[in-house]
Coordinates of C-alpha atoms and ligand atoms in Angstrom, one line a residue:
X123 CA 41.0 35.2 -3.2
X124 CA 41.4 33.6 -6.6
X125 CA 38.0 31.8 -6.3
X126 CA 36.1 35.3 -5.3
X127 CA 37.1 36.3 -9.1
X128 CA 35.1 33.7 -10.6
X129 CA 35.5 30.3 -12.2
X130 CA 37.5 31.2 -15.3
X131 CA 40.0 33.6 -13.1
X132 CA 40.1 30.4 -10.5
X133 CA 41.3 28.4 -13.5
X134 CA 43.9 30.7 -14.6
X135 CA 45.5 30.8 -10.8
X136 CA 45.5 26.9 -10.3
X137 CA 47.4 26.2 -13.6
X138 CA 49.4 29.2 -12.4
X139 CA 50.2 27.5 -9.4
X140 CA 51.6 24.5 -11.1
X141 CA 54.0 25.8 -13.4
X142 CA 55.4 27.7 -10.2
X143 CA 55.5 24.2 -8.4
X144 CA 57.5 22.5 -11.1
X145 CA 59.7 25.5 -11.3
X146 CA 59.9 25.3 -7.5
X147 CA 60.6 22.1 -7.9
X148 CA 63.4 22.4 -10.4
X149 CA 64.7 25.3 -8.2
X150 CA 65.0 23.0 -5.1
X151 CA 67.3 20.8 -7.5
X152 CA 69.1 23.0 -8.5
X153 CA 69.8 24.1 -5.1
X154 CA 70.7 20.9 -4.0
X155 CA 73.1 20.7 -6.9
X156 CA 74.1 24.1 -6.0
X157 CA 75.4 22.9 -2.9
X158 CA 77.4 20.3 -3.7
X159 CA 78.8 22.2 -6.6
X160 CA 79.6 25.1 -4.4
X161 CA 78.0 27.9 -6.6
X162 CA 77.7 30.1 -3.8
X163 CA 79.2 33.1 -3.1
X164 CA 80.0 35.5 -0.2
X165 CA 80.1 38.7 -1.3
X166 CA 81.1 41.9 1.5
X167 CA 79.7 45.2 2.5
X168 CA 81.3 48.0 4.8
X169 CA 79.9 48.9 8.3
X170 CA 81.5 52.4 8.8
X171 CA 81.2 54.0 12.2
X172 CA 79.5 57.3 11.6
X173 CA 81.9 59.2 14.0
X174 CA 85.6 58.7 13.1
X175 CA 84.3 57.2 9.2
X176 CA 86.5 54.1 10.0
X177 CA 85.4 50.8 8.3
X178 CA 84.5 48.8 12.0
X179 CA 82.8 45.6 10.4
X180 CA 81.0 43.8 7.5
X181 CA 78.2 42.0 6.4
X182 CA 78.6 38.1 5.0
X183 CA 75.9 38.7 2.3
X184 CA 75.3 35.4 0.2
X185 CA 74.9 35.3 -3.8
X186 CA 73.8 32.3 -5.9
X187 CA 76.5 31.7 -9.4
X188 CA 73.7 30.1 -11.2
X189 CA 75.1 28.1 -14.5
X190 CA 72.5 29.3 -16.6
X191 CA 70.8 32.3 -14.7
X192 CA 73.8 34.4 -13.9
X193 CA 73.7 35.8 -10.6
X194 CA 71.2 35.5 -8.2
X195 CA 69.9 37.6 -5.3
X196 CA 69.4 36.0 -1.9
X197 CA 66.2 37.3 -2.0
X198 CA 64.9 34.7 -4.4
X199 CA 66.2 31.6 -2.8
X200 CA 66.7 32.2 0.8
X201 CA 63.0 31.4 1.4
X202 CA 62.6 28.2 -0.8
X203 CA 66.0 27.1 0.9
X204 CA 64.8 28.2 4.7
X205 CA 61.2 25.9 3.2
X206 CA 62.9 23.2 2.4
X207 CA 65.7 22.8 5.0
X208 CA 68.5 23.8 3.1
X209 CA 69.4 26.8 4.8
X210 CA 71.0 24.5 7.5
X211 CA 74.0 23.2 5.3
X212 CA 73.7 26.8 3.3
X213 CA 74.2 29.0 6.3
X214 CA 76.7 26.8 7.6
X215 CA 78.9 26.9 4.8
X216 CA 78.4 30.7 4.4
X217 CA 79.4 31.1 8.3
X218 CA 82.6 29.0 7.3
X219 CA 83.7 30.9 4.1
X220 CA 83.1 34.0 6.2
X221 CA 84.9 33.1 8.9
X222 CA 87.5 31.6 7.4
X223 CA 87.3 35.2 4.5
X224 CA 87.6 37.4 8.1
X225 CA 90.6 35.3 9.6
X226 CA 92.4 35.2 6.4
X227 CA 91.9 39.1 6.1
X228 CA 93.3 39.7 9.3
X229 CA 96.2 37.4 9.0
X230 CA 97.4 39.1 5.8
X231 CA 97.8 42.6 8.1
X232 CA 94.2 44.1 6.8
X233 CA 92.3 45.6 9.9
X234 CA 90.9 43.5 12.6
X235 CA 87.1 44.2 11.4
X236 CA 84.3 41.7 12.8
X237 CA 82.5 40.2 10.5
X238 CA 78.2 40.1 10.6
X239 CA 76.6 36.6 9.1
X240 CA 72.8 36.5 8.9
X241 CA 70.7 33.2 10.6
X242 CA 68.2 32.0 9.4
X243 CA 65.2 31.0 11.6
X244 CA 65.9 27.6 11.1
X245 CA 69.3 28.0 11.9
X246 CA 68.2 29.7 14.9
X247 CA 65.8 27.0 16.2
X248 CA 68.5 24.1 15.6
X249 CA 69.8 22.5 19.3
X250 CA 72.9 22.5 17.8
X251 CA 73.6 25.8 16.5
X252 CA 76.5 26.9 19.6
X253 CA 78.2 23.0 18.7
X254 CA 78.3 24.4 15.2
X255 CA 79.3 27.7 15.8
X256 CA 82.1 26.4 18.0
X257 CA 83.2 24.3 15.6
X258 CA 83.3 27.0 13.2
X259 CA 85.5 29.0 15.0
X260 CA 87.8 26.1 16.2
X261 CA 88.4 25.5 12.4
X262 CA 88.7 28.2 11.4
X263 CA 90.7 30.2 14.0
X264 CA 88.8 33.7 14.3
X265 CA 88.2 34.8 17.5
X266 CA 84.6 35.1 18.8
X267 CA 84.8 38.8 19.5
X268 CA 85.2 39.2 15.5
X269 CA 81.9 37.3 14.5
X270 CA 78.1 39.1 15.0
X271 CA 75.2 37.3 14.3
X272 CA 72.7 39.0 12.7
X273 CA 68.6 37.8 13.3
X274 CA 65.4 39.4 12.9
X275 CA 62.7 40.1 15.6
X276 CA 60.1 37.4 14.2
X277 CA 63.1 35.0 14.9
X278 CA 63.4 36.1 18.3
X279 CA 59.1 36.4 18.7
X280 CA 58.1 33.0 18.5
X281 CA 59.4 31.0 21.2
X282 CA 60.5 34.1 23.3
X283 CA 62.2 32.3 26.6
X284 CA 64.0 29.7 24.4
X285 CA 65.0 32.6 22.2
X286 CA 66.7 34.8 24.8
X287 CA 68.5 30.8 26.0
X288 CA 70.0 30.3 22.7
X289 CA 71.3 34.6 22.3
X290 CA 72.9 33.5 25.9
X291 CA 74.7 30.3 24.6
X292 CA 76.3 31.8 21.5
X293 CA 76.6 35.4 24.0
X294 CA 78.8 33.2 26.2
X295 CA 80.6 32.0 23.6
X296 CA 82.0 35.4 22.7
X297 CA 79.7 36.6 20.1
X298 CA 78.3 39.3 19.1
X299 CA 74.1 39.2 18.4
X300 CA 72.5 42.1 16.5
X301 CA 68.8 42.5 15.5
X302 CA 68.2 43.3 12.1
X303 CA 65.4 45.0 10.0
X304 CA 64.6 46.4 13.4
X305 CA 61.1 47.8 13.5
X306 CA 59.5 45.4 10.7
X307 CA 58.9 42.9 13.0
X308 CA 56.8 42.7 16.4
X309 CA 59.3 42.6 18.8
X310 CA 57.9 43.9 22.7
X311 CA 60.0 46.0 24.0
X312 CA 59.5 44.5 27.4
X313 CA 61.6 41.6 25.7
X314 CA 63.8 43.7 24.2
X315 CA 65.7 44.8 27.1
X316 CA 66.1 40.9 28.5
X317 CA 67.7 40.1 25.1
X318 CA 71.8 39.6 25.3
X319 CA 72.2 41.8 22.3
X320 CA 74.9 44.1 21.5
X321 CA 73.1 46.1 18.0
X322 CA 69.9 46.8 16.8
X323 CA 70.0 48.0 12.9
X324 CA 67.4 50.0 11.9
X325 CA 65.4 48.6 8.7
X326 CA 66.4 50.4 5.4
X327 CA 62.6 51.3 5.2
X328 CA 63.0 53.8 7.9
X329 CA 65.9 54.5 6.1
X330 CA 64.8 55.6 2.6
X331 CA 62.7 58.5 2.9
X332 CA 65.0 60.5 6.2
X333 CA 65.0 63.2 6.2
X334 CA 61.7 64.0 4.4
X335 CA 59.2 61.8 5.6
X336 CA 58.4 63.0 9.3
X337 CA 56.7 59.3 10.1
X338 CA 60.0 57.8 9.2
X339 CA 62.5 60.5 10.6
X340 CA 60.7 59.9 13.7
X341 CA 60.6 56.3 13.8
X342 CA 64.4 56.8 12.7
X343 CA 65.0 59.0 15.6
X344 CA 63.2 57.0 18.2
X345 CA 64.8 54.0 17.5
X346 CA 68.3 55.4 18.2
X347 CA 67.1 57.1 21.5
X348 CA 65.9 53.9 23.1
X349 CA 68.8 51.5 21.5
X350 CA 70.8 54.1 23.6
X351 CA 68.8 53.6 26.4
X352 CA 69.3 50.1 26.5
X353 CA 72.7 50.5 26.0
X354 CA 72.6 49.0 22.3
X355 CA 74.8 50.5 19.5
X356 CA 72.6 51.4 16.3
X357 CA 73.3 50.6 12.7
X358 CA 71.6 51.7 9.7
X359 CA 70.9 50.0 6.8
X360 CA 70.4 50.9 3.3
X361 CA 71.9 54.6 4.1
X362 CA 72.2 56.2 0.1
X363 CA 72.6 59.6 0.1
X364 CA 74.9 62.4 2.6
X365 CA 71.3 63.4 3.5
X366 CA 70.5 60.4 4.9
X367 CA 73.9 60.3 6.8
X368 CA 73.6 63.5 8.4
X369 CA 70.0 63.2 10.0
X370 CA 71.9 60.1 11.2
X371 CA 74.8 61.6 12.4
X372 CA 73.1 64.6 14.1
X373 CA 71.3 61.9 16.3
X374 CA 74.2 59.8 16.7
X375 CA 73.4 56.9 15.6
X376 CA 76.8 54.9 15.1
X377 CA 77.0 52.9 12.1
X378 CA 75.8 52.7 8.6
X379 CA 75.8 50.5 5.9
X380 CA 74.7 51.8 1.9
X381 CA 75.4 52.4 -0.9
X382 CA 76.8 55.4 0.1
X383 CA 79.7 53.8 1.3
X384 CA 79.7 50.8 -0.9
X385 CA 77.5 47.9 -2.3
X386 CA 78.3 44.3 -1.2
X387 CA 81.4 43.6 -3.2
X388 CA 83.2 39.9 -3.8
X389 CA 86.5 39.1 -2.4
X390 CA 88.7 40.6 -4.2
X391 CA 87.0 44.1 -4.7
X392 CA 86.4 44.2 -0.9
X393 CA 90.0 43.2 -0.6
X394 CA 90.6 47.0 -2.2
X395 CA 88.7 48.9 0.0
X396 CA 90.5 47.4 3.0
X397 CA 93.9 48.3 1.4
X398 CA 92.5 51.9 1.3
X399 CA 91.5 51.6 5.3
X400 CA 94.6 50.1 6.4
X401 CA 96.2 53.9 4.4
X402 CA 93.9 55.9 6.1
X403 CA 94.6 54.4 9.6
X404 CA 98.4 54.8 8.9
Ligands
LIG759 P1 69.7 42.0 5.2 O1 70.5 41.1 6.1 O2 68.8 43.0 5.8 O3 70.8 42.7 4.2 C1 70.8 44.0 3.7 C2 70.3 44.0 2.3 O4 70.2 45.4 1.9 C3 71.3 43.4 1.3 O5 70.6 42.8 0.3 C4 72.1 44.5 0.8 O6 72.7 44.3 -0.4 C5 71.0 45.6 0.7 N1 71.6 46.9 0.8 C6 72.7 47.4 1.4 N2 72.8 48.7 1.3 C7 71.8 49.1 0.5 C8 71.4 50.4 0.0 O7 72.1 51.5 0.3 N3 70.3 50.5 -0.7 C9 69.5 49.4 -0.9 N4 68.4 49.5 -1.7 N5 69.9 48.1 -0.5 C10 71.0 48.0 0.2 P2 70.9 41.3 -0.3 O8 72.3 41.1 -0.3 O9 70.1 41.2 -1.6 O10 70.3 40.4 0.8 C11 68.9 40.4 1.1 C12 68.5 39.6 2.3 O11 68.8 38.2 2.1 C13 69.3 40.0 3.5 O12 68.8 41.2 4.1 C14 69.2 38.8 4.4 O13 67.9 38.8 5.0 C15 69.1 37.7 3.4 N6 70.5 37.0 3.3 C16 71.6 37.4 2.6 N7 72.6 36.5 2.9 C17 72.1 35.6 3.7 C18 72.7 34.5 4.4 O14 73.9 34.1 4.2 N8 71.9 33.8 5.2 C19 70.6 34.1 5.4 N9 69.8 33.4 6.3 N10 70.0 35.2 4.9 C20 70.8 35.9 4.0
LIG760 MG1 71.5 41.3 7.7
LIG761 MG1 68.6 44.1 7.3
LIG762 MG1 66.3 42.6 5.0

């Protein structure tokens, strides 16, 4: 596309391109480092079941303590570290400190909430994912029922038989298996029904403009009829105003996670909202 622009646009772009592949290069270091150093965090948001507004779960949502950038999204380093293969020891150690976060949380008397860890699709694809898992738990004492694992349709699209082989293994282990960002992806529905999932969350995109946008209140809406229909409990993400919750509500779709609620918090802020759960359930 750069080269349709002309010679002196083409220019611009390739130099452009370097000084992103040293700093993609210096970013993969530091990553590295990162790793070693243990500069990640886990930070926690609610899952609140739209019926009873109980707290039923969480989601393991991973930050980067950079020494000299502060704190960064997973947004912009999840994909150089799914690229470059990093996401393997990454995700592991984010499924141990959340695992071993969740056990500690029960122990101490909080709630028995489960806890929802994202894979990545490299994750995914590894043969040795369920010896991982199972390690996982072993160490670190949760029970199975307590952990979901979160993956996206494309993640499930492109080897579709080995796919649904792999949900069974870590199904049979006692998991849980949601799909999330449901509806950005291309999953068939034919597949859908074969998968051995428990939750589908609906993408915040369908999310953002309910109730006013009638594309997205009715994408909104079907998506929680046919989860039904399939048995699947529904989540939705990125729910920000009472609004929002309501249309939910009114088609009973079960869970939502927002801002509404809460953002992601760190240990010890999370730790407060779960003292205010464990009051409320008294
Ligand atoms: P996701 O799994 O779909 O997580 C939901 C994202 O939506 C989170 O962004 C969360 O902070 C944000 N969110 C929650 N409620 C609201 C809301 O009410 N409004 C808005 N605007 N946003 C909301 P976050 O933490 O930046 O994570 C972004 C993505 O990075 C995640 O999307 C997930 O795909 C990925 N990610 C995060 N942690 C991990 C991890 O440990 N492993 C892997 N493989 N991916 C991760
Ligand atoms: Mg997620
Ligand atoms: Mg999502
Ligand atoms: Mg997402």
């Amino acid at each position: 596309r750069a080269k349709d622009q002309g010679r002196n646009n083409f220019q611009m772009y390739d130099s452009g391109m370097n000084v992103h592949a040293v700093e993609r290069l210096q970013m993969e270091k530091d990553l590295r480092k990162a790793l070693e150093r243990e500069e990640f965090l886990v930070y926690y948001q609610p899952q609140i079941d739209i019926k009873s507004n109980r707290m039923i779960g969480m989601e393991a949502l991973v930050r980067w303590q950079h020494p000299e950038r502060g704190m960064i999204a997973p947004g912009l380093f999840i994909p150089l570290a799914e690229e470059t293969d990093l996401i393997v020891p990454l995700g592991e150690w984010v499924m141990r400190t959340a695992c071993a976060q969740t056990k500690r949380w029960h122990d101490a008397g909080y709630p028995d909430i489960r806890v929802s860890i994202n894979l990545s699709a490299h994750q995914f694809g590894q043969a040795t994912l369920a010896a991982k898992v199972c390690e996982i738990l072993e160490q670190t004492g949760i029970a199975p029922r307590y952990v979901d694992l979160e993956i996206t349709e494309s993640i499930t699209m492109t080897n579709v038989e080995r796919a649904i082989s792999t949900m069974l293994e870590l199904k049979n282990l006692g998991l849980h298996i949601s799909i999330d960002d449901f509806g950005t992806g291309y999953s068939s529905l034919s597949y859908l029904k074969k998968f051995p999932i428990q939750t589908l969350k609906i993408d915040q995109s369908f999310v953002r403009d309910i109730p006013q946008d009638p594309d997205d209140a009715a994408i909104a809406t079907a998506v929680i009829a046919m989860a039904h229909s399939l048995n699947l409990n529904v989540i939705a993400e990125g729910v920000e105003t009472e609004e929002q919750l309501e249309f939910l509500r009114e088609r009973n779709c079960d869970e939502f996670q927002g801002y509404l609620c809460s953002r992601p918090l760190p240990v010890q802020e999370f730790e407060k909202l779960l003292q205010q759960e464990l009051q409320m359930r008294r």
